[in-house]
mmCIF file of C-alpha atoms in Angstrom:
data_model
loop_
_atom_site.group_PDB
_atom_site.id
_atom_site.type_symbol
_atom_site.label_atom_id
_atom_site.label_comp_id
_atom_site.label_asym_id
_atom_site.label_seq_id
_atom_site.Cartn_x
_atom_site.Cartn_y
_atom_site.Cartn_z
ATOM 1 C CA UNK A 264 -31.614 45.220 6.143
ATOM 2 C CA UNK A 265 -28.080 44.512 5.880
ATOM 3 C CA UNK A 266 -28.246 43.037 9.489
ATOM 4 C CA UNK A 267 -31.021 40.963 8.210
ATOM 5 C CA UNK A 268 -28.951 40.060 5.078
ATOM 6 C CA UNK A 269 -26.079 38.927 7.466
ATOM 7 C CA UNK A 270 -28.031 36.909 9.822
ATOM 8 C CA UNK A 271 -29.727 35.191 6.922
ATOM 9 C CA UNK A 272 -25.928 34.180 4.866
ATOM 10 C CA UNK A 273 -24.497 33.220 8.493
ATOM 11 C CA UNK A 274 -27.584 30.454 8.882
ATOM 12 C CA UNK A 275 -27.000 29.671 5.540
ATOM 13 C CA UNK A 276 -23.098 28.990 6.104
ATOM 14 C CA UNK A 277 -24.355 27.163 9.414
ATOM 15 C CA UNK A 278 -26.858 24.904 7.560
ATOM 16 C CA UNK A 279 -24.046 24.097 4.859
ATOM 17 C CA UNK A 280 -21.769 23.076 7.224
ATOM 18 C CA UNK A 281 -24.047 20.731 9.195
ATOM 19 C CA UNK A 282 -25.153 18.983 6.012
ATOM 20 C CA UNK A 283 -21.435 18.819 5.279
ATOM 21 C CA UNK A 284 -21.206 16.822 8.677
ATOM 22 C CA UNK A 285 -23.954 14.894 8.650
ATOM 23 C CA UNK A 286 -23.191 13.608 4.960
ATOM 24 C CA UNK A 287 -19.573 13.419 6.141
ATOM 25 C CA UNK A 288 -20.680 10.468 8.886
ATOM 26 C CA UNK A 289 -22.747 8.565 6.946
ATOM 27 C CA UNK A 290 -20.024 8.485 4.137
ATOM 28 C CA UNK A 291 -18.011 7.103 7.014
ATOM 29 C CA UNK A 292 -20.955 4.765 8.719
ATOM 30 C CA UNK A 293 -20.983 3.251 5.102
ATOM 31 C CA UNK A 294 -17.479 2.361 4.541
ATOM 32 C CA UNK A 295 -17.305 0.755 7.838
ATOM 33 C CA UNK A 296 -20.316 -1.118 6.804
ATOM 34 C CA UNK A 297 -18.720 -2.287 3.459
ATOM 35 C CA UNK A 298 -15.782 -3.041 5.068
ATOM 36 C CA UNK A 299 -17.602 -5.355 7.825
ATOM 37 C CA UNK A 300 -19.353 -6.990 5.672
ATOM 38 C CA UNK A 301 -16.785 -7.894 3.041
ATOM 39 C CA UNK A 302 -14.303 -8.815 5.552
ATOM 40 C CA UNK A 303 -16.258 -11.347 7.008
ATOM 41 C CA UNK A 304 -17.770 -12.313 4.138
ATOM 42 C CA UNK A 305 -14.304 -13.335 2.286
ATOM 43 C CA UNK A 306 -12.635 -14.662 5.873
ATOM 44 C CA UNK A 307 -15.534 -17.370 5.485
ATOM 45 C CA UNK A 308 -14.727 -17.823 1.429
ATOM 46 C CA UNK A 309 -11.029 -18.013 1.873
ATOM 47 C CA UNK A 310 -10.828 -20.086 5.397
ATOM 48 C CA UNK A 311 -9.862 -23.283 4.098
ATOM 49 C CA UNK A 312 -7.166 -21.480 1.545
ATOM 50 C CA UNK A 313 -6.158 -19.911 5.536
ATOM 51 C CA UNK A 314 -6.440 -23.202 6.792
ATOM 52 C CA UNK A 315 -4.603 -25.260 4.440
ATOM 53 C CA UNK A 316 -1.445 -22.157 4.295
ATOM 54 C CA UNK A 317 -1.394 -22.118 8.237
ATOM 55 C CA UNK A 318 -1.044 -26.238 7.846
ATOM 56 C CA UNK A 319 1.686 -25.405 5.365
ATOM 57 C CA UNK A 320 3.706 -23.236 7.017
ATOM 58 C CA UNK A 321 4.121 -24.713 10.094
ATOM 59 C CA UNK A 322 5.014 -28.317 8.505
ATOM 60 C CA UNK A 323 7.878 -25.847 6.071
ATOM 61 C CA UNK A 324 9.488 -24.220 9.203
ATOM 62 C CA UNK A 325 9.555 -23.993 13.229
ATOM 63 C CA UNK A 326 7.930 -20.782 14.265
ATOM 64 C CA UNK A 327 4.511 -19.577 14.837
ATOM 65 C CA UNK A 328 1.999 -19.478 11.493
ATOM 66 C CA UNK A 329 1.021 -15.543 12.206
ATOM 67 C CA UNK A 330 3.405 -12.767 12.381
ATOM 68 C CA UNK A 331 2.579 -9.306 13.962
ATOM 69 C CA UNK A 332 4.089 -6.195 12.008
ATOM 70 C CA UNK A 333 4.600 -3.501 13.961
ATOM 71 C CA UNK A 334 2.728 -0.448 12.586
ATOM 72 C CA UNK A 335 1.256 3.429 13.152
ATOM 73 C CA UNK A 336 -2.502 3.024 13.154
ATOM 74 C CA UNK A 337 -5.652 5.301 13.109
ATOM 75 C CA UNK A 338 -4.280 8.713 15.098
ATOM 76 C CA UNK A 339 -0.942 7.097 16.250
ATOM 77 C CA UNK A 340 -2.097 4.438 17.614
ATOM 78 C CA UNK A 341 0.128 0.974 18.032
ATOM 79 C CA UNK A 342 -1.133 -1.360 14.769
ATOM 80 C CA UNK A 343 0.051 -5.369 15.268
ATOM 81 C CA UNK A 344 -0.228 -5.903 11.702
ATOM 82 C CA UNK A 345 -1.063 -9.484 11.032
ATOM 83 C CA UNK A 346 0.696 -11.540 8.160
ATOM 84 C CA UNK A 347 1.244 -15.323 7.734
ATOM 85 C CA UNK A 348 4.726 -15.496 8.802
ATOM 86 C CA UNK A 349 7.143 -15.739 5.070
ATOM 87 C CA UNK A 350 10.688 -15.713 7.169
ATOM 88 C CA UNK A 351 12.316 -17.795 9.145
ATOM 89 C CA UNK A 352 11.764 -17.889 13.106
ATOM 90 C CA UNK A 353 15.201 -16.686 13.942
ATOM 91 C CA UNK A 354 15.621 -14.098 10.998
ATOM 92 C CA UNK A 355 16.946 -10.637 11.539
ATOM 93 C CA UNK A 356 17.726 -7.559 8.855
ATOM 94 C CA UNK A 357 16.097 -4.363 7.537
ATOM 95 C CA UNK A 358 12.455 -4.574 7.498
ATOM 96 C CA UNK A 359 12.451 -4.094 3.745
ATOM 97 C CA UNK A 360 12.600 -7.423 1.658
ATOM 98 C CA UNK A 361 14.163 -8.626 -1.586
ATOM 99 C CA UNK A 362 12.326 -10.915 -4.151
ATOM 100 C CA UNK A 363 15.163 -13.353 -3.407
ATOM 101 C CA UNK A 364 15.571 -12.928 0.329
ATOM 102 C CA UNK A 365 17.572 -15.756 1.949
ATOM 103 C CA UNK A 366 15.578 -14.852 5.078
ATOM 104 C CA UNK A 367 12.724 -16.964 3.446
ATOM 105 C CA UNK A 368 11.398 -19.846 4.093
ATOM 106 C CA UNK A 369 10.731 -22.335 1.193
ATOM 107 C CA UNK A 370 6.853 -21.266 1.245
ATOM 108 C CA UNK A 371 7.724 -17.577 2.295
ATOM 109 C CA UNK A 372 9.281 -16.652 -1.193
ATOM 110 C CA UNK A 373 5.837 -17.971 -2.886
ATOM 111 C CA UNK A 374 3.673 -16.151 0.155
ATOM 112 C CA UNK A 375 5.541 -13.263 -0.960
ATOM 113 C CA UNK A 376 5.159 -13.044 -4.742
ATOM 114 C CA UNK A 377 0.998 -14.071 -4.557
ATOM 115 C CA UNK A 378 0.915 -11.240 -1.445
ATOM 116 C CA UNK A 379 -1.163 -14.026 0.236
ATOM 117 C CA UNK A 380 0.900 -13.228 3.510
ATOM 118 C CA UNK A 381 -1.622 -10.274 3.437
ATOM 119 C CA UNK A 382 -4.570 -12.734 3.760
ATOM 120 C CA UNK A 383 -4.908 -12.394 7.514
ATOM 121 C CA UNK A 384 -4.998 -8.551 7.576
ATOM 122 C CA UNK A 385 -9.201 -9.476 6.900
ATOM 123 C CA UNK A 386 -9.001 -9.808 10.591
ATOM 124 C CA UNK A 387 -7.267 -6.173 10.937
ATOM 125 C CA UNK A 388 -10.590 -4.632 9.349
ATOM 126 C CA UNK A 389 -12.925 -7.135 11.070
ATOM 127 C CA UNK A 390 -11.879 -5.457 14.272
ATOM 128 C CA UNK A 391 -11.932 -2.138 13.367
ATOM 129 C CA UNK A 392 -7.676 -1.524 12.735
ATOM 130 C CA UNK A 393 -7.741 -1.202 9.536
ATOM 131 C CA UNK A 394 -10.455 -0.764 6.612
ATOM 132 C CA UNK A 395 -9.948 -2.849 3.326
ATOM 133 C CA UNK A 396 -8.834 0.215 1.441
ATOM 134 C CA UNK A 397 -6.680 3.297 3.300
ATOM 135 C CA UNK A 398 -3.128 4.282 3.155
ATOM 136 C CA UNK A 399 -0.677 1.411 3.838
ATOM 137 C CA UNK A 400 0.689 1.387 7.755
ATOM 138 C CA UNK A 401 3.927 2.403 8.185
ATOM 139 C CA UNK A 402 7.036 1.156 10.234
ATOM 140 C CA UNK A 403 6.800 3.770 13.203
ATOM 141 C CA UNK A 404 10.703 4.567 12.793
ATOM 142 C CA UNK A 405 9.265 6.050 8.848
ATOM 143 C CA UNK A 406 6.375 7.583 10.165
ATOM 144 C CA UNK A 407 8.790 9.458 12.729
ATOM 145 C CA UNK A 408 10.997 10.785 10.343
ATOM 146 C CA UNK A 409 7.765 12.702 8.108
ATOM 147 C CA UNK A 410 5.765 13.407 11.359
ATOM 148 C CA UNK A 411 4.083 16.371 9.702
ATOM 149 C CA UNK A 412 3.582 14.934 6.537
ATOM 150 C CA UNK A 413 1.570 11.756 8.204
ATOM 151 C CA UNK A 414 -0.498 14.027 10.682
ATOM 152 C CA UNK A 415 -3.424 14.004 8.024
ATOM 153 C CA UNK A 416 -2.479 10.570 6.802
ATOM 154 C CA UNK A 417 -2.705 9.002 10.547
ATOM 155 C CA UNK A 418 -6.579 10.594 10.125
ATOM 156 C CA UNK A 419 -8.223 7.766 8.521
ATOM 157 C CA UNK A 420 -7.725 3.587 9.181
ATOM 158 C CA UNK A 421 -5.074 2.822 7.078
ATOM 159 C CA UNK A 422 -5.899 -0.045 4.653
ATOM 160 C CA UNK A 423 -5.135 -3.342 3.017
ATOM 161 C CA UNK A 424 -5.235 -1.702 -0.525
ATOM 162 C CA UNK A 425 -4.758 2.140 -1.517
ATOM 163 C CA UNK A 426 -3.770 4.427 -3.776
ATOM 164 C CA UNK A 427 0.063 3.241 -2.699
ATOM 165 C CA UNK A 428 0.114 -0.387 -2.581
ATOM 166 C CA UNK A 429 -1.575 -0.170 -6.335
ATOM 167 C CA UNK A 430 1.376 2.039 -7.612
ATOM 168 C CA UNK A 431 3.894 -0.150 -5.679
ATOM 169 C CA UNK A 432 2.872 -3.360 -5.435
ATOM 170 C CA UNK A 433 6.172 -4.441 -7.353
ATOM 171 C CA UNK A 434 8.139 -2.784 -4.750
ATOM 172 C CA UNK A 435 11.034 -5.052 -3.399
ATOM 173 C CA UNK A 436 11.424 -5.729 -7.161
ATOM 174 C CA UNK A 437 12.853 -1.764 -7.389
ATOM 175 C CA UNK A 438 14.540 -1.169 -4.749
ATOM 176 C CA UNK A 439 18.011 -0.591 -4.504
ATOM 177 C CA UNK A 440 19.638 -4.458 -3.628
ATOM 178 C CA UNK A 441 23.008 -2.398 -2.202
ATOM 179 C CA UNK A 442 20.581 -0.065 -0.151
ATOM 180 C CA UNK A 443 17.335 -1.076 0.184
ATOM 181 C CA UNK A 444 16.072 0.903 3.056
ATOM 182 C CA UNK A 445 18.022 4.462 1.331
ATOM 183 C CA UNK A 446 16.211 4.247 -2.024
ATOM 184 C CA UNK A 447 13.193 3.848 0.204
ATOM 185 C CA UNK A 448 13.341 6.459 2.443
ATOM 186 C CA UNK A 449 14.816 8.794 0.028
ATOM 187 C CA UNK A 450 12.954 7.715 -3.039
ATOM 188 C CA UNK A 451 9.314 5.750 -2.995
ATOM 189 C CA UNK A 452 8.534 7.015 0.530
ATOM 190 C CA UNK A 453 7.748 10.633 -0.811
ATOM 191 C CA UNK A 454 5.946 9.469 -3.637
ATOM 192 C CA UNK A 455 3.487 6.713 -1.358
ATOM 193 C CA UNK A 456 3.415 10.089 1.446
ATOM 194 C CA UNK A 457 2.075 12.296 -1.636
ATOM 195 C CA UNK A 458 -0.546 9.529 -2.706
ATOM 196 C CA UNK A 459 -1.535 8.813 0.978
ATOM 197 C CA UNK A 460 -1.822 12.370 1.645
ATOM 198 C CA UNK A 461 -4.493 12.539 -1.902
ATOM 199 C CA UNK A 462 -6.337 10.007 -0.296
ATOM 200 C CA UNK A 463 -6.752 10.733 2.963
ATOM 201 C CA UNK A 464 -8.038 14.830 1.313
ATOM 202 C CA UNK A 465 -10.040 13.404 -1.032
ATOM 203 C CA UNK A 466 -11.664 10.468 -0.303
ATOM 204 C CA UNK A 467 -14.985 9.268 -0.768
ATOM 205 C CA UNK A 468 -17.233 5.629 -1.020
ATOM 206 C CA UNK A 469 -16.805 6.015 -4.675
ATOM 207 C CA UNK A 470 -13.041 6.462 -4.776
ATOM 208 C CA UNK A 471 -12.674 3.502 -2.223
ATOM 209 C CA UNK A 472 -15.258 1.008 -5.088
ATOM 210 C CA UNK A 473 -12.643 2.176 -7.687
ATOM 211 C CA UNK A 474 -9.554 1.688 -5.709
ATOM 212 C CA UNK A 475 -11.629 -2.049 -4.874
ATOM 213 C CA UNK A 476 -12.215 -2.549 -8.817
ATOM 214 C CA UNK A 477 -8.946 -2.252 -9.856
ATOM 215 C CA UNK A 478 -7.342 -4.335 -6.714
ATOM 216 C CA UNK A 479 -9.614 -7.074 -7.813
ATOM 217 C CA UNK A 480 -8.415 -6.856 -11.758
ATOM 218 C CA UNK A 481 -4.751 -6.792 -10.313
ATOM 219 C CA UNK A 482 -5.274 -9.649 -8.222
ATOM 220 C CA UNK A 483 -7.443 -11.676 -10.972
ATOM 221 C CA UNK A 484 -5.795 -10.922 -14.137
ATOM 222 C CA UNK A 485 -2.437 -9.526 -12.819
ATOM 223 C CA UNK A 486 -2.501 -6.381 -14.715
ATOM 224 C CA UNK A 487 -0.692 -3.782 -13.206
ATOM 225 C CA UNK A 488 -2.094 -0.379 -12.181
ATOM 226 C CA UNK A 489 -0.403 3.264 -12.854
ATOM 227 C CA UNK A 490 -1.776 6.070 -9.925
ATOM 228 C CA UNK A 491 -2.022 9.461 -11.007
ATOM 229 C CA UNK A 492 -0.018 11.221 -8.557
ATOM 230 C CA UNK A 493 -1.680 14.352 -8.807
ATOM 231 C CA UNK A 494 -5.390 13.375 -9.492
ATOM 232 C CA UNK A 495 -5.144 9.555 -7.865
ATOM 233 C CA UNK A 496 -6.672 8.285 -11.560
ATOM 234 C CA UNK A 497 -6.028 4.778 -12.143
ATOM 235 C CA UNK A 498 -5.029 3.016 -15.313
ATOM 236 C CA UNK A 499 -3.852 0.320 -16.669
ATOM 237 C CA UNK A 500 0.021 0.680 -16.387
ATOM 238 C CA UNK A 501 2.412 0.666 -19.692
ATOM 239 C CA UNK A 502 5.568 -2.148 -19.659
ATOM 240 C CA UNK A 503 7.322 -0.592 -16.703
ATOM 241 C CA UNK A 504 10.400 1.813 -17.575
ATOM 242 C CA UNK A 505 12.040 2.323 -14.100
ATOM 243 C CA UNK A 506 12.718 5.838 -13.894
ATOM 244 C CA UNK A 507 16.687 6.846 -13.783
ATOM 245 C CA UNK A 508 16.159 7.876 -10.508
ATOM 246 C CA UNK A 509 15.028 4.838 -9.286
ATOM 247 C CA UNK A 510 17.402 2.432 -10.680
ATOM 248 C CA UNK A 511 19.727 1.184 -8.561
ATOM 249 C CA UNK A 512 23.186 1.645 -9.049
ATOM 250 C CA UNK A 513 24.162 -2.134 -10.221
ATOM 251 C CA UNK A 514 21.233 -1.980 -12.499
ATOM 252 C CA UNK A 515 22.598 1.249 -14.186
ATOM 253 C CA UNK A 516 26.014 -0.419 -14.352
ATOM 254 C CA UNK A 517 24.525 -3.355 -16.181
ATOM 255 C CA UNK A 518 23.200 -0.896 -18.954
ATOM 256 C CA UNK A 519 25.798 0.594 -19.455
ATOM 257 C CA UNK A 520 28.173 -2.531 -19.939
ATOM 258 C CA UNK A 521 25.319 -4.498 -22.554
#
């Protein structure tokens, strides 16, 4: 009987798991079906806005329209990252920007701000690089330095909008302006690693048609989004208090002098 018994909770085990599978690719067939078909279906809506910004920024600066970030895909893989091109052709300097950077062109600062330098990155999904919602791609010299933190992240296609980007789309507007690429590493890295890591454990289509919700009220209406960090809720975010710890030194210093 109890070899009976054992047989019978091992096929049940065995018939758990393969549901688990089989519910696990279509989950994944699906997404890439979304993401197909909303790729291409807003590269067709937004091609003359593409067309008339490519026309733009090559009549604002020399240098190619497209520029190719270079990025950690899907299990390691090389990522050329595509973004209309915001600096100027012979700028150099730490991949991180500032709202201000001289480095922009006249139409780069305003590419920038709208984040419709990220237009082209439709293309990234299209062909299968990226999905429209994943973890943000890394600079492969970050990704190096938390290998073992990123070996679940580098798991799924890393995406235009996330958990992340939502919770730090004002970014370069934080950041340190005397150290820019310490207060990253040391400071938002972890916390985008922690919500990447969330996502990439937890998600499903329904978390991904949330995390595409409340991109499209942020790009609409401009409200800003607050990420759980433990849970990956979103909300609508309070008037931002930056934390001590992430104020940068001048910014402290000005506090303290008014």
């Amino acid at each position: 009987m109890r070899h009976d018994s054992g047989k019978a909770i091992a096929s049940v085990e065995i018939g758990r798991g393969r549901a688990t599978a089989c519910s696990g690719r279509l989950d994944r067939a699906l997404k890439r079906t979304i993401d197909v078909a909303l790729a291409a279906t807003l590269l067709v809506l937004v091609s003359p806005l593409i067309a008339f910004l490519a026309l733009a920024i090559k009549l604002d600066s020399k240098g190619p329209v497209f520029y190719r970030c270079r990025r950690v895909g899907r299990h390691g893989c090389a990522l050329q990252m595509l973004k209309f091109r915001k600096m100027r052709a012979d700028a150099s300097g730490p991949a991180l920007t500032a709202p201000d950077d001289q480095r922009f062109t006249r139409l780069g600062s305003f590419l920038a701000r709208t984040k419709l330098d990220e237009l082209p990155q439709l293309w990234n999904v299209l062909t299968g690089e990226m999905s429209l919602v994943g973890p943000r791609p890394e600079d492969p010299a970050f990704v190096e330095s938390h290998r073992n933190a990123y070996s679940m992240i580098l798991e799924v296609r890393p995406g235009i909008t996330g958990l992340s980007q939502l919770a730090f789309a004002s970014e370069s507007e934080i950041l340190d302006p005397e150290d820019r690429v310490g207060h990253y590493v040391n400071r938002i890295l972890p916390q985008k690693i922690g919500m990447d890591r969330l996502y990439a454990r937890q998600r499903t289509l329904g978390m991904d048609l949330t995390i595409l919700w409340w991109t499209l009220r942020a790009v609409v209406c401009g409200n800003a989004v607050a990420v759980h960090r433990a849970t990956g809720q979103l909300t609508p975010r309070a008037p931002r208090t930056i934390p001590l710890e992430e104020r940068s030194p001048s910014v402290l210093l000005h506090h303290k002098a008014s």
